Amino acid sequence: MRLDRLLAMTMILINRKRVRAQELAEMFAVSIRTIYRDIDTLSQAGIPVITYQGTNGGIGLVEGYRLDKSVLTEEELHAISSALKSVSTSFDDIHTTKVIEKIKNISGNPSPETFFVDFSPWGGNPQLKDKITLIKAAIHSSLCIQFTYTNSGKVETIRKIEPHTIVLKGQSWYIYGFCLLRNQFRLFKISRIKELVMSEKEFERREVQLENSPWDKEWYHPEKTVTLKIRFDHTFKPTMEEIFSPERFVCFKDGICQIEIEMPEDNWMYGFLLSFMDEIEVMGPGHVRQKLKELSMKMMNKYR
């Protein structure tokens, strides 16, 4: 994560008078260009970073500068520590561990663990963790990655992308990057990636407004979506409330509830609907109802 690198870099600059950019790049396994981008970020945040030219040049802070503990409260430091611990469950990063230890030293008073988020799947998945670790390293080094990808339609293609952001969405991990094959940004499910390698080709990070969740816009593109009308018994309502907003339910006097939702129509949608087994009934549209009927018949014939 960039946050832990920025925090660690700040602590290093406080503790050392001058550090070479090359040394920082090797320490954090990123490019020198990335280090200078981080320096700009620290400067914009109000930390007085100075670059010295010449043989004995390097990066340092204004003489006498110290990080004021009042910049972050004890609660804020513990919140950062908890977030870093949670994210580190999904990939290996020695720098994250170092930052957590440094935050402990800054805060002074140990705080009880009031909550912990573990993003790793039950039983563990070392292959997924290795992929995320490699992708994270590629993002920080501004290097392209190449892999074989199987989409929801079971079609395999070889992709080379400029990785920008690792995304956790719907309990699944994705990589959002600029696909050089399609010449546009795409979202790739990491579990569908195989033969993943980091290339030597560098790239310039493109402008993207991540706070607007661009992958959601792609997901709900009008040409891809369908409005489903789903009915279920009121006894199944607690389960449906875990997935959908209760405010969207309409309940009738006979104990039947109904909801209308918009979803992209693809193989994942049909698998999602079938995962409810006989607890729900899709009332429309007609072609979706017919497709579910055909899939159910195929399953029944397979188990005859």
PDB file of C-alpha atoms in Angstrom:
ATOM      1  CA  MET A   1       0.000   0.000   0.000  1.00  0.00           C
ATOM      2  CA  ARG A   2       1.164   3.514  -0.692  1.00  0.00           C
ATOM      3  CA  LEU A   3       0.059   4.731   2.744  1.00  0.00           C
ATOM      4  CA  ASP A   4       2.409   2.433   4.640  1.00  0.00           C
ATOM      5  CA  ARG A   5       5.293   3.425   2.338  1.00  0.00           C
ATOM      6  CA  LEU A   6       4.657   7.131   2.937  1.00  0.00           C
ATOM      7  CA  LEU A   7       4.515   6.624   6.699  1.00  0.00           C
ATOM      8  CA  ALA A   8       7.667   4.520   6.704  1.00  0.00           C
ATOM      9  CA  MET A   9       9.490   7.027   4.484  1.00  0.00           C
ATOM     10  CA  THR A  10       8.543   9.866   6.840  1.00  0.00           C
ATOM     11  CA  MET A  11       9.910   7.979   9.852  1.00  0.00           C
ATOM     12  CA  ILE A  12      13.153   7.201   7.997  1.00  0.00           C
ATOM     13  CA  LEU A  13      13.639  10.856   7.032  1.00  0.00           C
ATOM     14  CA  ILE A  14      13.009  11.929  10.636  1.00  0.00           C
ATOM     15  CA  ASN A  15      15.562   9.448  11.986  1.00  0.00           C
ATOM     16  CA  ARG A  16      18.219  10.041   9.309  1.00  0.00           C
ATOM     17  CA  LYS A  17      19.684  13.319   8.143  1.00  0.00           C
ATOM     18  CA  ARG A  18      19.874  12.445   4.451  1.00  0.00           C
ATOM     19  CA  VAL A  19      18.905   9.425   2.323  1.00  0.00           C
ATOM     20  CA  ARG A  20      19.601   8.741  -1.358  1.00  0.00           C
ATOM     21  CA  ALA A  21      16.600   8.197  -3.624  1.00  0.00           C
ATOM     22  CA  GLN A  22      18.195   4.993  -4.952  1.00  0.00           C
ATOM     23  CA  GLU A  23      18.447   3.632  -1.410  1.00  0.00           C
ATOM     24  CA  LEU A  24      14.778   4.339  -0.738  1.00  0.00           C
ATOM     25  CA  ALA A  25      13.791   2.760  -4.055  1.00  0.00           C
ATOM     26  CA  GLU A  26      15.688  -0.438  -3.180  1.00  0.00           C
ATOM     27  CA  MET A  27      14.329  -0.426   0.369  1.00  0.00           C
ATOM     28  CA  PHE A  28      10.699  -0.300  -0.792  1.00  0.00           C
ATOM     29  CA  ALA A  29      11.199  -2.271  -4.049  1.00  0.00           C
ATOM     30  CA  VAL A  30       9.869   0.548  -6.253  1.00  0.00           C
ATOM     31  CA  SER A  31      11.303   2.759  -8.973  1.00  0.00           C
ATOM     32  CA  ILE A  32      13.158   6.025  -8.292  1.00  0.00           C
ATOM     33  CA  ARG A  33      10.381   7.807 -10.167  1.00  0.00           C
ATOM     34  CA  THR A  34       7.872   6.426  -7.647  1.00  0.00           C
ATOM     35  CA  ILE A  35      10.029   7.708  -4.766  1.00  0.00           C
ATOM     36  CA  TYR A  36      10.009  11.216  -6.216  1.00  0.00           C
ATOM     37  CA  ARG A  37       6.225  11.048  -6.640  1.00  0.00           C
ATOM     38  CA  ASP A  38       5.990  10.096  -2.962  1.00  0.00           C
ATOM     39  CA  ILE A  39       8.196  13.066  -2.044  1.00  0.00           C
ATOM     40  CA  ASP A  40       5.788  15.375  -3.869  1.00  0.00           C
ATOM     41  CA  THR A  41       2.896  13.840  -1.923  1.00  0.00           C
ATOM     42  CA  LEU A  42       4.680  14.362   1.405  1.00  0.00           C
ATOM     43  CA  SER A  43       5.444  17.976   0.483  1.00  0.00           C
ATOM     44  CA  GLN A  44       1.795  18.621  -0.389  1.00  0.00           C
ATOM     45  CA  ALA A  45       0.837  17.136   2.997  1.00  0.00           C
ATOM     46  CA  GLY A  46       2.953  19.791   4.733  1.00  0.00           C
ATOM     47  CA  ILE A  47       6.061  17.740   5.522  1.00  0.00           C
ATOM     48  CA  PRO A  48       9.121  19.902   4.619  1.00  0.00           C
ATOM     49  CA  VAL A  49      11.078  17.520   2.350  1.00  0.00           C
ATOM     50  CA  ILE A  50      14.265  18.867   0.725  1.00  0.00           C
ATOM     51  CA  THR A  51      16.259  17.310  -2.127  1.00  0.00           C
ATOM     52  CA  TYR A  52      20.008  17.968  -2.170  1.00  0.00           C
ATOM     53  CA  GLN A  53      21.934  17.873  -5.464  1.00  0.00           C
ATOM     54  CA  GLY A  54      25.545  16.822  -6.041  1.00  0.00           C
ATOM     55  CA  THR A  55      27.813  13.970  -4.972  1.00  0.00           C
ATOM     56  CA  ASN A  56      26.601  14.010  -1.377  1.00  0.00           C
ATOM     57  CA  GLY A  57      23.033  14.739  -2.374  1.00  0.00           C
ATOM     58  CA  GLY A  58      19.930  12.967  -1.258  1.00  0.00           C
ATOM     59  CA  ILE A  59      16.588  13.540   0.390  1.00  0.00           C
ATOM     60  CA  GLY A  60      16.098  15.045   3.836  1.00  0.00           C
ATOM     61  CA  LEU A  61      13.865  17.157   6.039  1.00  0.00           C
ATOM     62  CA  VAL A  62      14.238  20.745   7.156  1.00  0.00           C
ATOM     63  CA  GLU A  63      16.663  20.917  10.093  1.00  0.00           C
ATOM     64  CA  GLY A  64      14.908  20.547  13.428  1.00  0.00           C
ATOM     65  CA  TYR A  65      11.666  19.140  11.988  1.00  0.00           C
ATOM     66  CA  ARG A  66       9.923  16.555  14.121  1.00  0.00           C
ATOM     67  CA  LEU A  67       6.607  14.793  13.580  1.00  0.00           C
ATOM     68  CA  ASP A  68       4.184  16.261  16.073  1.00  0.00           C
ATOM     69  CA  LYS A  69       2.207  13.526  17.783  1.00  0.00           C
ATOM     70  CA  SER A  70      -0.773  15.861  17.892  1.00  0.00           C
ATOM     71  CA  VAL A  71      -1.055  15.512  14.101  1.00  0.00           C
ATOM     72  CA  LEU A  72      -2.640  12.112  14.754  1.00  0.00           C
ATOM     73  CA  THR A  73      -4.557  11.222  17.911  1.00  0.00           C
ATOM     74  CA  GLU A  74      -4.108   7.921  19.736  1.00  0.00           C
ATOM     75  CA  GLU A  75      -7.413   6.690  18.281  1.00  0.00           C
ATOM     76  CA  GLU A  76      -6.356   7.648  14.743  1.00  0.00           C
ATOM     77  CA  LEU A  77      -3.011   5.847  15.109  1.00  0.00           C
ATOM     78  CA  HIS A  78      -4.787   2.713  16.338  1.00  0.00           C
ATOM     79  CA  ALA A  79      -7.254   2.973  13.433  1.00  0.00           C
ATOM     80  CA  ILE A  80      -4.359   3.098  10.935  1.00  0.00           C
ATOM     81  CA  SER A  81      -2.695   0.146  12.644  1.00  0.00           C
ATOM     82  CA  SER A  82      -5.911  -1.921  12.534  1.00  0.00           C
ATOM     83  CA  ALA A  83      -6.412  -1.122   8.845  1.00  0.00           C
ATOM     84  CA  LEU A  84      -2.848  -2.146   7.965  1.00  0.00           C
ATOM     85  CA  LYS A  85      -3.143  -5.383   9.949  1.00  0.00           C
ATOM     86  CA  SER A  86      -6.386  -6.240   8.154  1.00  0.00           C
ATOM     87  CA  VAL A  87      -5.026  -5.551   4.667  1.00  0.00           C
ATOM     88  CA  SER A  88      -1.845  -7.540   5.410  1.00  0.00           C
ATOM     89  CA  THR A  89      -3.937 -10.726   5.757  1.00  0.00           C
ATOM     90  CA  SER A  90      -4.174 -10.850   1.952  1.00  0.00           C
ATOM     91  CA  PHE A  91      -0.565 -10.259   0.879  1.00  0.00           C
ATOM     92  CA  ASP A  92       2.966 -10.343   2.260  1.00  0.00           C
ATOM     93  CA  ASP A  93       4.669  -7.002   2.820  1.00  0.00           C
ATOM     94  CA  ILE A  94       7.572  -6.512   5.215  1.00  0.00           C
ATOM     95  CA  HIS A  95       7.098  -2.742   5.032  1.00  0.00           C
ATOM     96  CA  THR A  96       3.567  -2.988   6.398  1.00  0.00           C
ATOM     97  CA  THR A  97       4.903  -4.922   9.385  1.00  0.00           C
ATOM     98  CA  LYS A  98       7.568  -2.282   9.972  1.00  0.00           C
ATOM     99  CA  VAL A  99       5.033   0.550   9.843  1.00  0.00           C
ATOM    100  CA  ILE A 100       2.762  -1.210  12.341  1.00  0.00           C
ATOM    101  CA  GLU A 101       5.688  -1.502  14.755  1.00  0.00           C
ATOM    102  CA  LYS A 102       6.597   2.162  14.260  1.00  0.00           C
ATOM    103  CA  ILE A 103       3.014   3.242  14.916  1.00  0.00           C
ATOM    104  CA  LYS A 104       3.124   1.274  18.164  1.00  0.00           C
ATOM    105  CA  ASN A 105       6.256   3.182  19.171  1.00  0.00           C
ATOM    106  CA  ILE A 106       4.665   6.538  18.299  1.00  0.00           C
ATOM    107  CA  SER A 107       1.401   5.852  20.129  1.00  0.00           C
ATOM    108  CA  GLY A 108       3.162   4.544  23.216  1.00  0.00           C
ATOM    109  CA  ASN A 109       0.012   3.124  24.836  1.00  0.00           C
ATOM    110  CA  PRO A 110      -1.022  -0.299  23.498  1.00  0.00           C
ATOM    111  CA  SER A 111      -4.678  -0.456  22.571  1.00  0.00           C
ATOM    112  CA  PRO A 112      -6.899  -3.540  22.920  1.00  0.00           C
ATOM    113  CA  GLU A 113      -7.922  -5.120  19.621  1.00  0.00           C
ATOM    114  CA  THR A 114     -11.582  -4.113  19.479  1.00  0.00           C
ATOM    115  CA  PHE A 115     -12.050  -5.389  15.920  1.00  0.00           C
ATOM    116  CA  PHE A 116     -10.091  -7.235  13.256  1.00  0.00           C
ATOM    117  CA  VAL A 117     -10.899  -7.734   9.587  1.00  0.00           C
ATOM    118  CA  ASP A 118      -9.443 -10.852   7.973  1.00  0.00           C
ATOM    119  CA  PHE A 119      -9.734 -10.670   4.175  1.00  0.00           C
ATOM    120  CA  SER A 120      -8.201 -14.110   3.589  1.00  0.00           C
ATOM    121  CA  PRO A 121     -10.635 -16.955   2.710  1.00  0.00           C
ATOM    122  CA  TRP A 122     -11.444 -19.804   5.094  1.00  0.00           C
ATOM    123  CA  GLY A 123      -8.763 -22.463   4.900  1.00  0.00           C
ATOM    124  CA  GLY A 124      -6.317 -20.017   3.335  1.00  0.00           C
ATOM    125  CA  ASN A 125      -5.372 -19.545  -0.312  1.00  0.00           C
ATOM    126  CA  PRO A 126      -1.594 -19.175  -0.767  1.00  0.00           C
ATOM    127  CA  GLN A 127      -1.915 -18.911  -4.570  1.00  0.00           C
ATOM    128  CA  LEU A 128      -4.244 -15.901  -4.264  1.00  0.00           C
ATOM    129  CA  LYS A 129      -1.937 -14.297  -1.706  1.00  0.00           C
ATOM    130  CA  ASP A 130       1.070 -14.767  -4.007  1.00  0.00           C
ATOM    131  CA  LYS A 131      -0.812 -13.199  -6.927  1.00  0.00           C
ATOM    132  CA  ILE A 132      -1.857 -10.158  -4.899  1.00  0.00           C
ATOM    133  CA  THR A 133       1.697  -9.737  -3.581  1.00  0.00           C
ATOM    134  CA  LEU A 134       3.133  -9.830  -7.138  1.00  0.00           C
ATOM    135  CA  ILE A 135       0.502  -7.433  -8.493  1.00  0.00           C
ATOM    136  CA  LYS A 136       1.105  -5.033  -5.605  1.00  0.00           C
ATOM    137  CA  ALA A 137       4.844  -5.029  -6.364  1.00  0.00           C
ATOM    138  CA  ALA A 138       4.123  -4.355 -10.058  1.00  0.00           C
ATOM    139  CA  ILE A 139       1.869  -1.399  -9.195  1.00  0.00           C
ATOM    140  CA  HIS A 140       4.494   0.167  -6.938  1.00  0.00           C
ATOM    141  CA  SER A 141       7.216  -0.336  -9.553  1.00  0.00           C
ATOM    142  CA  SER A 142       5.008   0.875 -12.436  1.00  0.00           C
ATOM    143  CA  LEU A 143       5.624  -2.351 -14.363  1.00  0.00           C
ATOM    144  CA  CYS A 144       3.157  -4.134 -16.647  1.00  0.00           C
ATOM    145  CA  ILE A 145       1.910  -7.631 -15.867  1.00  0.00           C
ATOM    146  CA  GLN A 146       0.910 -10.438 -18.228  1.00  0.00           C
ATOM    147  CA  PHE A 147      -1.425 -13.355 -17.567  1.00  0.00           C
ATOM    148  CA  THR A 148      -3.897 -15.802 -19.036  1.00  0.00           C
ATOM    149  CA  TYR A 149      -7.448 -14.800 -18.169  1.00  0.00           C
ATOM    150  CA  THR A 150     -10.657 -16.841 -18.244  1.00  0.00           C
ATOM    151  CA  ASN A 151     -13.794 -14.687 -18.355  1.00  0.00           C
ATOM    152  CA  SER A 152     -17.269 -15.614 -17.100  1.00  0.00           C
ATOM    153  CA  GLY A 153     -18.009 -17.143 -20.508  1.00  0.00           C
ATOM    154  CA  LYS A 154     -15.042 -19.561 -20.073  1.00  0.00           C
ATOM    155  CA  VAL A 155     -13.089 -17.872 -22.893  1.00  0.00           C
ATOM    156  CA  GLU A 156      -9.313 -17.713 -22.362  1.00  0.00           C
ATOM    157  CA  THR A 157      -7.196 -14.802 -23.566  1.00  0.00           C
ATOM    158  CA  ILE A 158      -3.651 -13.631 -22.908  1.00  0.00           C
ATOM    159  CA  ARG A 159      -3.685 -10.148 -21.410  1.00  0.00           C
ATOM    160  CA  LYS A 160      -1.005  -7.562 -20.740  1.00  0.00           C
ATOM    161  CA  ILE A 161      -2.147  -4.684 -18.551  1.00  0.00           C
ATOM    162  CA  GLU A 162      -0.883  -1.616 -16.733  1.00  0.00           C
ATOM    163  CA  PRO A 163      -1.975  -2.428 -13.153  1.00  0.00           C
ATOM    164  CA  HIS A 164      -3.402   0.546 -11.252  1.00  0.00           C
ATOM    165  CA  THR A 165      -5.454  -0.578  -8.272  1.00  0.00           C
ATOM    166  CA  ILE A 166      -6.201  -3.764  -6.337  1.00  0.00           C
ATOM    167  CA  VAL A 167      -9.922  -3.865  -5.526  1.00  0.00           C
ATOM    168  CA  LEU A 168     -11.828  -5.884  -2.939  1.00  0.00           C
ATOM    169  CA  LYS A 169     -15.442  -6.077  -4.113  1.00  0.00           C
ATOM    170  CA  GLY A 170     -18.177  -8.496  -3.041  1.00  0.00           C
ATOM    171  CA  GLN A 171     -15.694 -10.638  -1.062  1.00  0.00           C
ATOM    172  CA  SER A 172     -13.553 -11.149  -4.171  1.00  0.00           C
ATOM    173  CA  TRP A 173     -10.234  -9.566  -5.173  1.00  0.00           C
ATOM    174  CA  TYR A 174      -9.814  -7.785  -8.519  1.00  0.00           C
ATOM    175  CA  ILE A 175      -7.109  -5.871 -10.366  1.00  0.00           C
ATOM    176  CA  TYR A 176      -8.194  -2.708 -12.135  1.00  0.00           C
ATOM    177  CA  GLY A 177      -5.855  -1.727 -14.928  1.00  0.00           C
ATOM    178  CA  PHE A 178      -5.450  -0.488 -18.475  1.00  0.00           C
ATOM    179  CA  CYS A 179      -5.706  -3.483 -20.833  1.00  0.00           C
ATOM    180  CA  LEU A 180      -3.305  -3.165 -23.772  1.00  0.00           C
ATOM    181  CA  LEU A 181      -5.364  -5.714 -25.753  1.00  0.00           C
ATOM    182  CA  ARG A 182      -8.700  -3.848 -25.434  1.00  0.00           C
ATOM    183  CA  ASN A 183      -7.064  -0.400 -25.141  1.00  0.00           C
ATOM    184  CA  GLN A 184      -9.228   0.585 -22.170  1.00  0.00           C
ATOM    185  CA  PHE A 185      -9.512   0.131 -18.412  1.00  0.00           C
ATOM    186  CA  ARG A 186     -10.825  -3.271 -17.348  1.00  0.00           C
ATOM    187  CA  LEU A 187     -11.557  -5.095 -14.084  1.00  0.00           C
ATOM    188  CA  PHE A 188     -10.061  -8.598 -13.782  1.00  0.00           C
ATOM    189  CA  LYS A 189     -10.987 -11.117 -11.100  1.00  0.00           C
ATOM    190  CA  ILE A 190      -7.700 -12.316  -9.617  1.00  0.00           C
ATOM    191  CA  SER A 191      -8.953 -15.855  -8.978  1.00  0.00           C
ATOM    192  CA  ARG A 192      -9.448 -16.226 -12.781  1.00  0.00           C
ATOM    193  CA  ILE A 193      -5.862 -15.200 -13.487  1.00  0.00           C
ATOM    194  CA  LYS A 194      -3.180 -17.813 -14.127  1.00  0.00           C
ATOM    195  CA  GLU A 195       0.388 -17.822 -15.483  1.00  0.00           C
ATOM    196  CA  LEU A 196       0.873 -14.372 -13.949  1.00  0.00           C
ATOM    197  CA  VAL A 197       4.253 -12.710 -14.570  1.00  0.00           C
ATOM    198  CA  MET A 198       5.679  -9.243 -14.138  1.00  0.00           C
ATOM    199  CA  SER A 199       7.203  -7.797 -17.299  1.00  0.00           C
ATOM    200  CA  GLU A 200      10.079  -5.343 -17.635  1.00  0.00           C
ATOM    201  CA  LYS A 201       7.937  -2.811 -19.481  1.00  0.00           C
ATOM    202  CA  GLU A 202       7.353   0.353 -17.443  1.00  0.00           C
ATOM    203  CA  PHE A 203       4.249   2.503 -17.759  1.00  0.00           C
ATOM    204  CA  GLU A 204       3.093   5.977 -16.791  1.00  0.00           C
ATOM    205  CA  ARG A 205       0.164   5.912 -14.405  1.00  0.00           C
ATOM    206  CA  ARG A 206      -3.001   7.153 -16.110  1.00  0.00           C
ATOM    207  CA  GLU A 207      -5.506   9.551 -14.607  1.00  0.00           C
ATOM    208  CA  VAL A 208      -8.431   7.694 -13.020  1.00  0.00           C
ATOM    209  CA  GLN A 209     -10.941   8.853 -10.398  1.00  0.00           C
ATOM    210  CA  LEU A 210     -10.995   5.833  -8.101  1.00  0.00           C
ATOM    211  CA  GLU A 211     -13.283   7.498  -5.552  1.00  0.00           C
ATOM    212  CA  ASN A 212     -16.076   7.283  -8.155  1.00  0.00           C
ATOM    213  CA  SER A 213     -15.712   3.465  -8.361  1.00  0.00           C
ATOM    214  CA  PRO A 214     -15.386   3.299 -12.165  1.00  0.00           C
ATOM    215  CA  TRP A 215     -15.840  -0.499 -12.074  1.00  0.00           C
ATOM    216  CA  ASP A 216     -19.417   0.051 -10.817  1.00  0.00           C
ATOM    217  CA  LYS A 217     -20.170   2.136 -13.902  1.00  0.00           C
ATOM    218  CA  GLU A 218     -18.929  -0.697 -16.106  1.00  0.00           C
ATOM    219  CA  TRP A 219     -20.925  -3.238 -14.078  1.00  0.00           C
ATOM    220  CA  TYR A 220     -24.203  -1.350 -14.452  1.00  0.00           C
ATOM    221  CA  HIS A 221     -23.830  -0.379 -18.090  1.00  0.00           C
ATOM    222  CA  PRO A 222     -27.383  -0.155 -19.592  1.00  0.00           C
ATOM    223  CA  GLU A 223     -26.614  -2.593 -22.410  1.00  0.00           C
ATOM    224  CA  LYS A 224     -25.580  -5.278 -19.921  1.00  0.00           C
ATOM    225  CA  THR A 225     -28.226  -5.058 -17.216  1.00  0.00           C
ATOM    226  CA  VAL A 226     -31.654  -6.591 -16.706  1.00  0.00           C
ATOM    227  CA  THR A 227     -34.359  -5.756 -14.139  1.00  0.00           C
ATOM    228  CA  LEU A 228     -35.371  -8.861 -12.181  1.00  0.00           C
ATOM    229  CA  LYS A 229     -38.643  -9.343 -10.342  1.00  0.00           C
ATOM    230  CA  ILE A 230     -38.071 -11.887  -7.562  1.00  0.00           C
ATOM    231  CA  ARG A 231     -40.593 -13.401  -5.128  1.00  0.00           C
ATOM    232  CA  PHE A 232     -39.960 -15.363  -1.938  1.00  0.00           C
ATOM    233  CA  ASP A 233     -41.731 -16.444   1.245  1.00  0.00           C
ATOM    234  CA  HIS A 234     -41.569 -14.083   4.233  1.00  0.00           C
ATOM    235  CA  THR A 235     -39.705 -16.784   6.204  1.00  0.00           C
ATOM    236  CA  PHE A 236     -36.779 -16.301   3.778  1.00  0.00           C
ATOM    237  CA  LYS A 237     -36.796 -12.538   4.290  1.00  0.00           C
ATOM    238  CA  PRO A 238     -33.936 -12.445   6.900  1.00  0.00           C
ATOM    239  CA  THR A 239     -31.603 -14.148   4.418  1.00  0.00           C
ATOM    240  CA  MET A 240     -32.576 -11.756   1.623  1.00  0.00           C
ATOM    241  CA  GLU A 241     -32.039  -8.782   3.955  1.00  0.00           C
ATOM    242  CA  GLU A 242     -28.405  -9.848   4.336  1.00  0.00           C
ATOM    243  CA  ILE A 243     -27.934  -9.305   0.584  1.00  0.00           C
ATOM    244  CA  PHE A 244     -30.426  -6.630  -0.430  1.00  0.00           C
ATOM    245  CA  SER A 245     -31.718  -3.463   1.200  1.00  0.00           C
ATOM    246  CA  PRO A 246     -34.910  -4.176   3.229  1.00  0.00           C
ATOM    247  CA  GLU A 247     -36.399  -0.870   2.048  1.00  0.00           C
ATOM    248  CA  ARG A 248     -36.729  -2.362  -1.439  1.00  0.00           C
ATOM    249  CA  PHE A 249     -39.013  -5.222  -0.329  1.00  0.00           C
ATOM    250  CA  VAL A 250     -42.756  -5.284  -0.934  1.00  0.00           C
ATOM    251  CA  CYS A 251     -44.636  -7.739   1.309  1.00  0.00           C
ATOM    252  CA  PHE A 252     -48.161  -8.916   0.538  1.00  0.00           C
ATOM    253  CA  LYS A 253     -50.874 -10.145   2.923  1.00  0.00           C
ATOM    254  CA  ASP A 254     -50.422 -13.772   1.884  1.00  0.00           C
ATOM    255  CA  GLY A 255     -46.872 -13.774   3.306  1.00  0.00           C
ATOM    256  CA  ILE A 256     -45.135 -13.449  -0.064  1.00  0.00           C
ATOM    257  CA  CYS A 257     -42.455 -10.775  -0.532  1.00  0.00           C
ATOM    258  CA  GLN A 258     -41.178  -9.265  -3.761  1.00  0.00           C
ATOM    259  CA  ILE A 259     -38.172  -7.254  -4.807  1.00  0.00           C
ATOM    260  CA  GLU A 260     -37.037  -5.689  -8.087  1.00  0.00           C
ATOM    261  CA  ILE A 261     -33.281  -5.475  -8.657  1.00  0.00           C
ATOM    262  CA  GLU A 262     -31.075  -4.495 -11.576  1.00  0.00           C
ATOM    263  CA  MET A 263     -28.150  -6.803 -12.374  1.00  0.00           C
ATOM    264  CA  PRO A 264     -25.785  -7.444 -15.289  1.00  0.00           C
ATOM    265  CA  GLU A 265     -27.054 -10.419 -17.264  1.00  0.00           C
ATOM    266  CA  ASP A 266     -24.237 -12.942 -17.514  1.00  0.00           C
ATOM    267  CA  ASN A 267     -23.325 -16.448 -16.343  1.00  0.00           C
ATOM    268  CA  TRP A 268     -22.540 -15.119 -12.878  1.00  0.00           C
ATOM    269  CA  MET A 269     -26.092 -13.758 -12.525  1.00  0.00           C
ATOM    270  CA  TYR A 270     -27.663 -17.100 -13.395  1.00  0.00           C
ATOM    271  CA  GLY A 271     -25.343 -18.915 -11.001  1.00  0.00           C
ATOM    272  CA  PHE A 272     -26.212 -16.382  -8.306  1.00  0.00           C
ATOM    273  CA  LEU A 273     -29.951 -16.907  -8.797  1.00  0.00           C
ATOM    274  CA  LEU A 274     -29.616 -20.695  -8.810  1.00  0.00           C
ATOM    275  CA  SER A 275     -27.634 -20.556  -5.568  1.00  0.00           C
ATOM    276  CA  PHE A 276     -30.913 -19.722  -3.775  1.00  0.00           C
ATOM    277  CA  MET A 277     -32.258 -23.114  -4.928  1.00  0.00           C
ATOM    278  CA  ASP A 278     -36.051 -23.261  -4.433  1.00  0.00           C
ATOM    279  CA  GLU A 279     -36.236 -20.399  -1.917  1.00  0.00           C
ATOM    280  CA  ILE A 280     -36.949 -17.772  -4.589  1.00  0.00           C
ATOM    281  CA  GLU A 281     -38.877 -17.555  -7.852  1.00  0.00           C
ATOM    282  CA  VAL A 282     -37.904 -15.196 -10.658  1.00  0.00           C
ATOM    283  CA  MET A 283     -41.166 -13.806 -12.041  1.00  0.00           C
ATOM    284  CA  GLY A 284     -39.589 -11.854 -14.877  1.00  0.00           C
ATOM    285  CA  PRO A 285     -38.391 -10.984 -17.380  1.00  0.00           C
ATOM    286  CA  GLY A 286     -39.607 -14.008 -19.302  1.00  0.00           C
ATOM    287  CA  HIS A 287     -36.342 -14.875 -21.067  1.00  0.00           C
ATOM    288  CA  VAL A 288     -34.487 -15.028 -17.733  1.00  0.00           C
ATOM    289  CA  ARG A 289     -37.193 -17.284 -16.281  1.00  0.00           C
ATOM    290  CA  GLN A 290     -36.928 -19.552 -19.344  1.00  0.00           C
ATOM    291  CA  LYS A 291     -33.128 -19.691 -19.101  1.00  0.00           C
ATOM    292  CA  LEU A 292     -33.322 -20.699 -15.424  1.00  0.00           C
ATOM    293  CA  LYS A 293     -35.806 -23.410 -16.363  1.00  0.00           C
ATOM    294  CA  GLU A 294     -33.441 -24.794 -19.022  1.00  0.00           C
ATOM    295  CA  LEU A 295     -30.461 -24.734 -16.654  1.00  0.00           C
ATOM    296  CA  SER A 296     -32.496 -26.491 -13.962  1.00  0.00           C
ATOM    297  CA  MET A 297     -33.536 -29.207 -16.450  1.00  0.00           C
ATOM    298  CA  LYS A 298     -29.894 -29.763 -17.446  1.00  0.00           C
ATOM    299  CA  MET A 299     -28.950 -30.158 -13.791  1.00  0.00           C
ATOM    300  CA  MET A 300     -31.818 -32.575 -13.206  1.00  0.00           C
ATOM    301  CA  ASN A 301     -30.853 -34.693 -16.234  1.00  0.00           C
ATOM    302  CA  LYS A 302     -27.272 -34.862 -15.016  1.00  0.00           C
ATOM    303  CA  TYR A 303     -28.357 -36.328 -11.668  1.00  0.00           C
ATOM    304  CA  ARG A 304     -30.911 -38.810 -13.013  1.00  0.00           C
TER     305      ARG A 304
END
